[in-house]
Amino acid sequence: MATEVDTWSSAAQADGMFSFDDNLAEANRPYSVDEDLNESEVNGNWTPQEKALHEARLKAKAKRRLRKSSSRNSTSESFSESGDLVGGDPHSPKGKVNTNDRKSRTGKGRGLPKKGGAGGKGVWGAAGMVYEDEEPDVRDPNYDESSQGDTIYATVVPEVDERELEKMVNPIVQEYFEHGDTKEVQMLLKGLNLGPHKYEFSSLAVSLSLEGKASHRELTSRLLSDLTGKLLSQSDMARAFDKILKELPDLILDTPEAPQMLGQFIARAIADHILPMSFLDCYKGKVDCEHARVALDRAAVLLTMKREMVRLDNVWGVGGGLRPVKHLIKEMNLLLKEYLISGDVMEAERCLRDLEVPHFHHELVYETIVMVLESKGDTASHMMIKLLKSFWKTGLITVDQMNRGFQRVYEELPEINLDVPHAHSIMETFVDLCYQESVITKQLRDACPSRGRKRFVSEGDGGVIKT
């Protein structure tokens, strides 16, 4: 029996199972060179250097043993009194704990998660935690006492540079010439921070209209009238026109009639209460530029002639599609009557171009044919054919407008015949002459309606209608 106990003890030591007390004692025990070295090795076979090297190896081996014993000590403390592992799986190899477990691995805690379950990556805090507003810290280096309170966010629009003003204003004015909506221009200008240069918008708009058509100048006058009192004041308008008067020597290079046009702008602006009545008086005897004097004299003459009118509506003529249809029809009738008196085709062509209504030229063709039907003699017919031929050759009246004017007369010929009994015969003659002069096409000539005539046979046939 004693032999079995000795065998078991030796086997346990061979397997590396040491108790903690034995390991600690062995680690703390000082090593002696004489005990570990064999007598055969000490008897003159070891040099002092080899002896020192062997001693260092033994000390390193002792340190490894001490480190291994300390790790076994921490593992043994993790066992409870019942022998179970704390925080680990008892059936796991070598007593390893679960790496995904968030509990303490030292075994010294109460077995609860770290930070009460509020810690870890991607965790915003414990469940049900409510964060309150933090009061600003006075000791914060970014603390500003004057900025505390309700924070107000506002859009800050930088002020437009004077060099970029023309690039930003030109597209707005050019688009306005197309649509004619002053409210849209106001909305666009409100989005720009023009600053002290806002008066230059008026001067740029007038300069662009001088290079355009009469309808553009009429639209510019309306725009200035609508902007005054809302975005621009009378003093801003006065500064704008003063700048244009100084720039007349340069404007006259591109627009020779700029002084007369600027005078009309000034007269219209004073009549619309855009400029003060004393605007012209400020320049009396103080103007050295000849072109500026011409513009101011033109404005003074117009104001003297139109003193009784509140607005100089017709200062730019009656052109443009913004005029009423009845007004355009009246102007076309006056144009034709003046032509029948003077016979000047060039003047009639200029007046028609000034109307600036190419989409409404079919009305001129219609009025021309009606005048021919209502006239007496062949003089009016030949003069009107000459006028239509001239308009056709110059391209002022297109094929569509010409055909539409004749077709309108064809459709209304029965009603015209009530006032003009011989309208059908006059119309047929006029259409044949227009075809001979190559004013209309053969299809349009063939489409001319003709009144059917009932022809009776001789008296001996009893008055039977010939079929």
Coordinates of C-alpha atoms in Angstrom, one line a residue:
M1 CA 0.0 0.0 0.0
A2 CA 2.8 2.3 0.8
T3 CA 4.4 1.5 -2.5
E4 CA 1.2 2.6 -4.4
V5 CA 1.2 5.9 -2.5
D6 CA 4.8 6.6 -3.4
T7 CA 4.1 5.7 -7.0
W8 CA 1.1 8.0 -7.2
S9 CA 3.1 10.9 -5.7
S10 CA 5.9 10.5 -8.2
A11 CA 3.5 10.1 -11.1
A12 CA 1.7 13.3 -10.1
Q13 CA 5.0 15.2 -10.1
A14 CA 6.0 13.8 -13.4
D15 CA 2.8 15.0 -15.0
G16 CA 3.5 18.5 -13.9
M17 CA 0.7 18.8 -11.3
F18 CA 2.2 20.9 -8.5
S19 CA 0.5 22.4 -5.6
F20 CA 0.6 26.2 -5.1
D21 CA 2.7 26.0 -1.9
D22 CA 5.3 23.8 -3.6
N23 CA 5.6 26.1 -6.6
L24 CA 5.9 29.2 -4.5
A25 CA 8.5 27.7 -2.3
E26 CA 10.4 26.4 -5.3
A27 CA 10.2 29.8 -7.0
N28 CA 11.4 31.7 -3.9
R29 CA 14.2 29.3 -3.0
P30 CA 17.6 30.7 -3.9
Y31 CA 19.4 28.7 -6.5
S32 CA 22.9 27.4 -5.7
V33 CA 25.3 26.7 -8.4
D34 CA 26.8 23.9 -6.5
E35 CA 23.5 22.1 -6.1
D36 CA 22.5 22.2 -9.7
L37 CA 25.8 21.4 -11.3
N38 CA 27.1 17.9 -11.3
E39 CA 30.3 17.3 -9.5
S40 CA 31.8 16.0 -12.7
E41 CA 31.1 19.3 -14.4
V42 CA 32.5 21.5 -11.6
N43 CA 35.8 19.6 -11.3
G44 CA 37.7 21.8 -13.7
N45 CA 35.5 21.3 -16.8
W46 CA 33.6 24.8 -16.6
T47 CA 35.3 28.1 -17.2
P48 CA 34.1 31.2 -15.3
Q49 CA 32.3 32.5 -18.4
E50 CA 30.4 29.3 -19.0
K51 CA 29.6 29.2 -15.3
A52 CA 28.1 32.7 -15.4
L53 CA 26.1 31.9 -18.6
H54 CA 24.7 28.7 -17.0
E55 CA 23.7 30.7 -13.9
A56 CA 21.8 33.2 -16.1
R57 CA 19.9 30.4 -17.8
L58 CA 18.9 29.0 -14.5
K59 CA 17.6 32.4 -13.3
A60 CA 15.5 32.8 -16.5
K61 CA 14.1 29.3 -16.0
A62 CA 13.1 30.2 -12.4
K63 CA 11.3 33.4 -13.7
R64 CA 9.3 31.4 -16.1
R65 CA 8.2 29.0 -13.4
L66 CA 7.2 31.9 -11.2
R67 CA 5.1 33.4 -14.1
K68 CA 3.4 30.1 -14.7
S69 CA 2.6 29.7 -11.1
S70 CA 1.0 33.1 -10.9
S71 CA -1.3 32.4 -13.9
R72 CA -2.4 29.2 -12.2
N73 CA -3.1 31.1 -9.1
S74 CA -5.6 33.5 -10.9
T75 CA -7.3 30.4 -12.5
S76 CA -7.7 28.7 -9.1
E77 CA -9.3 31.9 -7.6
S78 CA -12.0 31.8 -10.3
F79 CA -13.4 28.6 -8.8
S80 CA -16.2 29.0 -6.3
E81 CA -16.5 27.0 -3.2
S82 CA -18.6 24.5 -5.0
G83 CA -15.9 24.1 -7.6
D84 CA -17.8 25.8 -10.5
L85 CA -16.2 28.4 -12.7
V86 CA -17.5 32.0 -12.3
G87 CA -18.4 33.5 -15.6
G88 CA -17.3 30.5 -17.7
D89 CA -18.4 27.2 -19.0
P90 CA -17.2 24.4 -16.6
H91 CA -17.1 22.0 -19.5
S92 CA -14.9 24.2 -21.7
P93 CA -11.3 23.1 -22.2
K94 CA -8.8 24.4 -19.6
G95 CA -11.6 26.4 -18.0
K96 CA -11.7 29.2 -20.6
V97 CA -14.4 31.8 -20.2
N98 CA -16.8 32.9 -23.0
T99 CA -15.2 35.7 -25.0
N100 CA -18.6 37.2 -25.9
D101 CA -19.7 37.5 -22.3
R102 CA -19.6 41.2 -21.1
K103 CA -19.4 40.3 -17.4
S104 CA -16.2 40.7 -15.5
R105 CA -13.6 38.0 -16.1
T106 CA -11.7 38.6 -12.9
G107 CA -14.4 37.0 -10.8
K108 CA -14.2 39.9 -8.3
G109 CA -17.5 41.6 -9.4
R110 CA -21.1 40.8 -8.7
G111 CA -21.5 39.2 -12.1
L112 CA -23.4 42.2 -13.6
P113 CA -22.7 43.7 -17.0
K114 CA -20.2 46.6 -17.2
K115 CA -21.6 50.1 -16.8
G116 CA -25.0 48.6 -16.2
G117 CA -25.4 47.5 -19.8
A118 CA -24.7 51.0 -21.1
G119 CA -21.2 50.5 -22.2
G120 CA -19.7 48.9 -25.3
K121 CA -19.3 49.8 -29.0
G122 CA -22.3 51.4 -30.7
V123 CA -24.3 51.8 -27.4
W124 CA -26.0 55.1 -26.8
G125 CA -26.7 54.5 -23.1
A126 CA -28.9 52.3 -21.0
A127 CA -32.4 51.6 -22.0
G128 CA -34.9 54.3 -21.0
M129 CA -32.2 56.9 -20.4
V130 CA -33.3 60.5 -21.2
Y131 CA -30.7 63.1 -22.0
E132 CA -31.6 66.6 -20.8
D133 CA -30.4 69.9 -22.3
E134 CA -27.0 70.9 -21.0
E135 CA -26.6 74.4 -19.8
P136 CA -23.7 76.4 -21.3
D137 CA -20.6 76.3 -19.2
V138 CA -19.2 79.7 -18.3
R139 CA -15.8 78.2 -18.2
D140 CA -16.1 77.0 -21.8
P141 CA -13.6 79.0 -23.9
N142 CA -16.2 79.3 -26.6
Y143 CA -18.8 80.7 -24.2
D144 CA -20.3 84.0 -25.4
E145 CA -22.6 85.7 -23.0
S146 CA -24.2 88.1 -25.6
S147 CA -25.1 85.2 -28.0
Q148 CA -27.0 83.2 -25.4
G149 CA -30.8 82.8 -25.8
D150 CA -32.9 81.9 -28.8
T151 CA -30.8 81.2 -31.9
I152 CA -32.0 82.8 -35.1
Y153 CA -30.8 81.5 -38.5
A154 CA -31.0 83.9 -41.4
T155 CA -29.9 83.6 -45.0
V156 CA -27.1 86.1 -45.8
V157 CA -26.9 87.2 -49.4
P158 CA -23.5 88.8 -50.2
E159 CA -23.6 92.2 -51.9
V160 CA -23.2 92.2 -55.6
D161 CA -19.9 93.5 -56.8
E162 CA -20.0 96.5 -59.2
R163 CA -18.0 94.6 -61.8
E164 CA -20.5 91.6 -61.8
L165 CA -23.6 93.8 -61.7
E166 CA -23.9 94.0 -65.5
K167 CA -23.5 90.3 -66.0
M168 CA -26.3 89.6 -63.6
V169 CA -28.7 92.3 -64.8
N170 CA -28.4 91.7 -68.5
P171 CA -30.1 88.3 -68.5
I172 CA -32.9 89.6 -66.3
V173 CA -33.7 92.5 -68.7
Q174 CA -33.4 90.4 -71.8
E175 CA -35.9 87.8 -70.4
Y176 CA -38.2 90.6 -69.4
F177 CA -38.3 91.8 -73.0
E178 CA -39.7 88.4 -73.9
H179 CA -42.3 87.8 -71.2
G180 CA -43.1 91.4 -70.1
D181 CA -43.9 90.4 -66.5
T182 CA -42.7 93.1 -64.1
K183 CA -43.6 91.1 -61.0
E184 CA -41.1 88.4 -62.0
V185 CA -38.4 91.1 -62.3
Q186 CA -39.2 92.4 -58.9
M187 CA -38.9 88.9 -57.4
L188 CA -35.5 88.4 -59.1
L189 CA -34.2 91.8 -57.9
K190 CA -35.3 91.0 -54.3
G191 CA -33.1 88.0 -54.4
L192 CA -30.1 90.1 -55.3
N193 CA -28.3 92.3 -52.8
L194 CA -27.5 95.3 -55.0
G195 CA -26.7 97.5 -52.1
P196 CA -25.8 101.1 -53.0
H197 CA -25.6 100.2 -56.7
K198 CA -29.3 99.4 -57.2
Y199 CA -29.8 102.6 -59.2
E200 CA -27.5 101.2 -61.9
F201 CA -30.2 98.6 -62.8
S202 CA -32.4 101.4 -64.3
S203 CA -29.5 102.8 -66.3
L204 CA -28.6 99.4 -67.7
A205 CA -32.2 98.7 -68.6
V206 CA -32.5 102.0 -70.5
S207 CA -29.2 101.5 -72.3
L208 CA -30.3 98.0 -73.4
S209 CA -33.7 99.3 -74.6
L210 CA -32.0 102.0 -76.7
E211 CA -30.4 99.2 -78.8
G212 CA -33.7 97.3 -79.1
K213 CA -37.1 98.0 -80.6
A214 CA -39.8 100.5 -79.8
S215 CA -41.7 97.8 -77.9
H216 CA -38.6 97.2 -75.7
R217 CA -38.5 100.8 -74.8
E218 CA -42.2 100.8 -74.0
L219 CA -41.7 97.7 -71.7
T220 CA -38.7 99.5 -70.0
S221 CA -40.9 102.6 -69.3
R222 CA -43.5 100.3 -67.7
L223 CA -40.9 98.5 -65.7
L224 CA -39.4 101.7 -64.2
S225 CA -42.9 102.9 -63.3
D226 CA -43.7 99.6 -61.5
L227 CA -40.3 99.5 -59.6
T228 CA -40.5 103.1 -58.4
G229 CA -41.8 103.2 -54.8
K230 CA -41.2 99.5 -54.3
L231 CA -37.5 98.8 -54.9
L232 CA -36.3 102.1 -56.3
S233 CA -36.9 105.7 -55.2
Q234 CA -37.1 108.9 -57.2
S235 CA -33.6 109.8 -56.1
D236 CA -32.3 106.4 -57.5
M237 CA -34.1 107.1 -60.8
A238 CA -32.6 110.6 -60.9
R239 CA -29.1 109.2 -60.4
A240 CA -29.7 106.6 -63.1
F241 CA -30.8 109.2 -65.7
D242 CA -27.9 111.5 -64.7
K243 CA -25.5 108.6 -65.4
I244 CA -27.0 108.0 -68.8
L245 CA -26.7 111.7 -69.7
K246 CA -23.0 111.5 -69.0
E247 CA -22.7 108.3 -71.0
L248 CA -24.4 109.7 -74.1
P249 CA -21.1 110.3 -76.1
D250 CA -20.5 106.5 -75.9
L251 CA -24.1 105.4 -76.5
I252 CA -24.3 107.5 -79.6
L253 CA -21.7 105.4 -81.3
D254 CA -24.0 102.4 -81.4
T255 CA -27.3 104.3 -81.4
P256 CA -27.2 107.6 -83.3
E257 CA -30.7 108.5 -82.2
A258 CA -29.9 108.0 -78.5
P259 CA -30.3 111.7 -77.5
Q260 CA -33.8 111.9 -78.9
M261 CA -34.8 108.5 -77.3
L262 CA -33.3 109.5 -74.0
G263 CA -35.4 112.7 -74.1
Q264 CA -38.5 110.7 -74.7
F265 CA -37.5 108.4 -71.7
I266 CA -37.1 111.5 -69.5
A267 CA -40.5 113.0 -70.6
R268 CA -42.3 109.7 -70.0
A269 CA -40.6 109.2 -66.6
I270 CA -41.7 112.7 -65.5
A271 CA -45.2 112.1 -66.7
D272 CA -45.3 108.8 -64.8
H273 CA -44.0 110.5 -61.6
I274 CA -40.8 108.4 -61.8
L275 CA -38.7 111.6 -61.8
P276 CA -39.5 114.8 -60.0
M277 CA -40.9 117.8 -61.9
S278 CA -37.8 119.8 -61.1
F279 CA -35.5 117.3 -62.8
L280 CA -35.1 119.4 -65.9
D281 CA -34.6 122.6 -63.9
C282 CA -31.5 121.2 -62.3
Y283 CA -29.7 121.1 -65.6
K284 CA -30.5 124.6 -67.0
G285 CA -27.3 126.4 -67.8
K286 CA -25.2 123.6 -66.4
V287 CA -24.8 121.2 -69.3
D288 CA -21.7 121.4 -71.5
C289 CA -22.3 118.2 -73.5
E290 CA -24.2 118.9 -76.8
H291 CA -25.9 115.5 -76.9
A292 CA -27.2 115.9 -73.3
R293 CA -28.6 119.3 -74.3
V294 CA -30.4 117.7 -77.2
A295 CA -32.0 115.1 -74.9
L296 CA -33.1 117.6 -72.3
D297 CA -34.6 119.9 -75.0
R298 CA -36.5 116.9 -76.5
A299 CA -37.9 116.1 -73.1
A300 CA -38.9 119.7 -72.5
V301 CA -40.7 120.0 -75.8
L302 CA -42.7 116.7 -75.2
L303 CA -43.8 117.9 -71.8
T304 CA -44.9 121.2 -73.2
M305 CA -47.0 119.5 -76.0
K306 CA -48.5 116.9 -73.7
R307 CA -49.0 119.0 -70.6
E308 CA -52.7 118.0 -70.3
M309 CA -51.9 114.2 -70.5
V310 CA -51.2 112.3 -67.3
R311 CA -49.2 109.7 -69.2
L312 CA -47.3 109.9 -72.4
D313 CA -48.6 106.5 -73.5
N314 CA -47.9 106.9 -77.2
V315 CA -44.4 108.3 -76.9
W316 CA -43.0 105.0 -78.2
G317 CA -45.7 104.4 -80.8
V318 CA -48.4 101.9 -80.8
G319 CA -46.4 98.8 -81.7
G320 CA -46.1 95.5 -79.9
G321 CA -48.4 92.6 -79.1
L322 CA -49.3 94.2 -75.8
R323 CA -51.6 96.8 -77.5
P324 CA -55.4 96.1 -77.7
V325 CA -56.5 94.5 -81.0
K326 CA -59.0 97.3 -81.7
H327 CA -56.2 99.8 -81.4
L328 CA -54.1 97.9 -83.9
I329 CA -56.9 97.6 -86.3
K330 CA -57.5 101.4 -86.1
E331 CA -53.8 102.0 -86.8
M332 CA -53.8 99.7 -89.8
N333 CA -56.8 101.5 -91.3
L334 CA -55.1 104.8 -90.9
L335 CA -52.0 103.4 -92.6
L336 CA -54.0 102.3 -95.6
K337 CA -55.9 105.6 -95.9
E338 CA -52.7 107.6 -95.8
Y339 CA -51.2 105.3 -98.4
L340 CA -54.2 105.9 -100.7
I341 CA -53.7 109.6 -100.4
S342 CA -49.9 109.8 -100.6
G343 CA -49.0 106.6 -102.6
D344 CA -45.7 106.2 -100.6
V345 CA -45.0 102.5 -100.4
M346 CA -41.8 103.0 -98.3
E347 CA -43.7 105.0 -95.7
A348 CA -46.4 102.4 -95.4
E349 CA -43.8 99.7 -95.0
R350 CA -42.0 101.7 -92.3
C351 CA -45.3 102.2 -90.4
L352 CA -46.1 98.5 -90.6
R353 CA -42.7 97.6 -89.3
D354 CA -43.1 100.0 -86.4
L355 CA -46.3 98.2 -85.3
E356 CA -44.2 95.1 -84.6
V357 CA -47.0 92.7 -84.9
P358 CA -45.9 90.2 -87.6
H359 CA -48.5 87.7 -86.3
F360 CA -51.3 90.2 -87.0
H361 CA -50.4 91.1 -90.6
H362 CA -53.3 89.0 -91.9
E363 CA -55.5 91.9 -90.5
L364 CA -53.8 94.3 -92.9
V365 CA -54.5 92.0 -95.9
Y366 CA -58.2 91.7 -94.8
E367 CA -58.6 95.5 -94.4
T368 CA -56.9 96.0 -97.8
I369 CA -59.4 93.7 -99.6
V370 CA -62.4 95.2 -97.8
M371 CA -61.3 98.7 -98.8
V372 CA -61.0 97.6 -102.5
L373 CA -64.5 96.1 -102.3
E374 CA -66.0 99.3 -100.8
S375 CA -64.1 101.7 -103.1
K376 CA -65.3 103.1 -106.4
G377 CA -63.2 102.8 -109.6
D378 CA -60.1 100.8 -110.3
T379 CA -57.6 103.2 -108.8
A380 CA -57.8 101.8 -105.3
S381 CA -57.6 98.3 -106.6
H382 CA -54.4 98.9 -108.6
M383 CA -52.7 100.8 -105.7
M384 CA -53.5 98.0 -103.2
I385 CA -52.2 95.4 -105.5
K386 CA -49.0 97.4 -105.8
L387 CA -48.8 97.6 -101.9
L388 CA -49.4 93.9 -101.4
K389 CA -46.8 93.0 -104.1
S390 CA -44.2 95.2 -102.3
F391 CA -44.9 93.6 -98.9
W392 CA -44.7 90.2 -100.6
K393 CA -41.4 90.8 -102.2
T394 CA -39.7 92.2 -99.1
G395 CA -41.0 89.3 -97.0
L396 CA -42.9 91.6 -94.6
I397 CA -46.0 89.6 -95.1
T398 CA -45.5 85.8 -95.2
V399 CA -47.5 83.2 -97.2
D400 CA -49.5 82.1 -94.1
Q401 CA -50.5 85.7 -93.3
M402 CA -51.5 86.4 -96.9
N403 CA -53.5 83.2 -97.3
R404 CA -55.3 83.8 -93.9
G405 CA -56.3 87.3 -94.9
F406 CA -57.8 86.2 -98.2
Q407 CA -59.6 83.3 -96.6
R408 CA -61.2 85.5 -94.0
V409 CA -62.6 87.6 -96.8
Y410 CA -63.9 84.5 -98.6
E411 CA -65.7 83.4 -95.4
E412 CA -67.3 86.8 -94.8
L413 CA -68.1 87.5 -98.5
P414 CA -71.9 86.7 -98.1
E415 CA -72.2 89.3 -95.3
I416 CA -70.1 91.9 -97.2
N417 CA -72.4 91.3 -100.2
L418 CA -75.3 92.8 -98.2
D419 CA -73.6 96.2 -98.2
V420 CA -71.8 95.8 -101.5
P421 CA -74.1 94.1 -104.1
H422 CA -71.3 93.6 -106.6
A423 CA -68.8 92.2 -104.1
H424 CA -68.5 88.8 -105.8
S425 CA -67.6 90.2 -109.2
I426 CA -65.2 92.8 -107.7
M427 CA -63.6 90.1 -105.7
E428 CA -63.1 87.8 -108.7
T429 CA -61.4 90.6 -110.6
F430 CA -59.2 91.5 -107.7
V431 CA -58.1 87.9 -107.1
D432 CA -57.3 87.4 -110.8
L433 CA -55.1 90.6 -110.8
C434 CA -53.3 89.4 -107.6
Y435 CA -52.6 86.1 -109.2
Q436 CA -51.2 87.7 -112.3
E437 CA -48.8 89.8 -110.2
S438 CA -47.8 86.6 -108.3
V439 CA -49.1 87.9 -105.0
I440 CA -51.2 84.8 -104.3
T441 CA -51.0 81.1 -105.3
K442 CA -53.2 79.3 -107.8
Q443 CA -54.9 77.3 -105.1
L444 CA -55.9 80.5 -103.3
R445 CA -57.3 81.9 -106.5
D446 CA -59.3 78.8 -107.2
A447 CA -60.7 78.9 -103.7
C448 CA -62.4 82.2 -104.3
P449 CA -66.2 81.7 -104.1
S450 CA -68.4 82.7 -107.0
R451 CA -72.1 83.4 -106.8
G452 CA -74.3 81.0 -108.8
R453 CA -76.6 82.7 -111.4
K454 CA -79.9 81.2 -112.4
R455 CA -80.4 81.5 -116.2
F456 CA -83.8 81.2 -117.8
V457 CA -84.6 79.9 -121.3
S458 CA -86.6 81.8 -123.9
E459 CA -90.1 82.9 -123.4
G460 CA -91.5 80.2 -125.6
D461 CA -90.4 77.5 -123.2
G462 CA -92.8 78.6 -120.6
G463 CA -90.3 80.0 -118.1
V464 CA -88.8 76.6 -117.3
I465 CA -85.4 76.8 -115.5
K466 CA -82.6 75.5 -117.6
T467 CA -80.8 72.6 -115.8

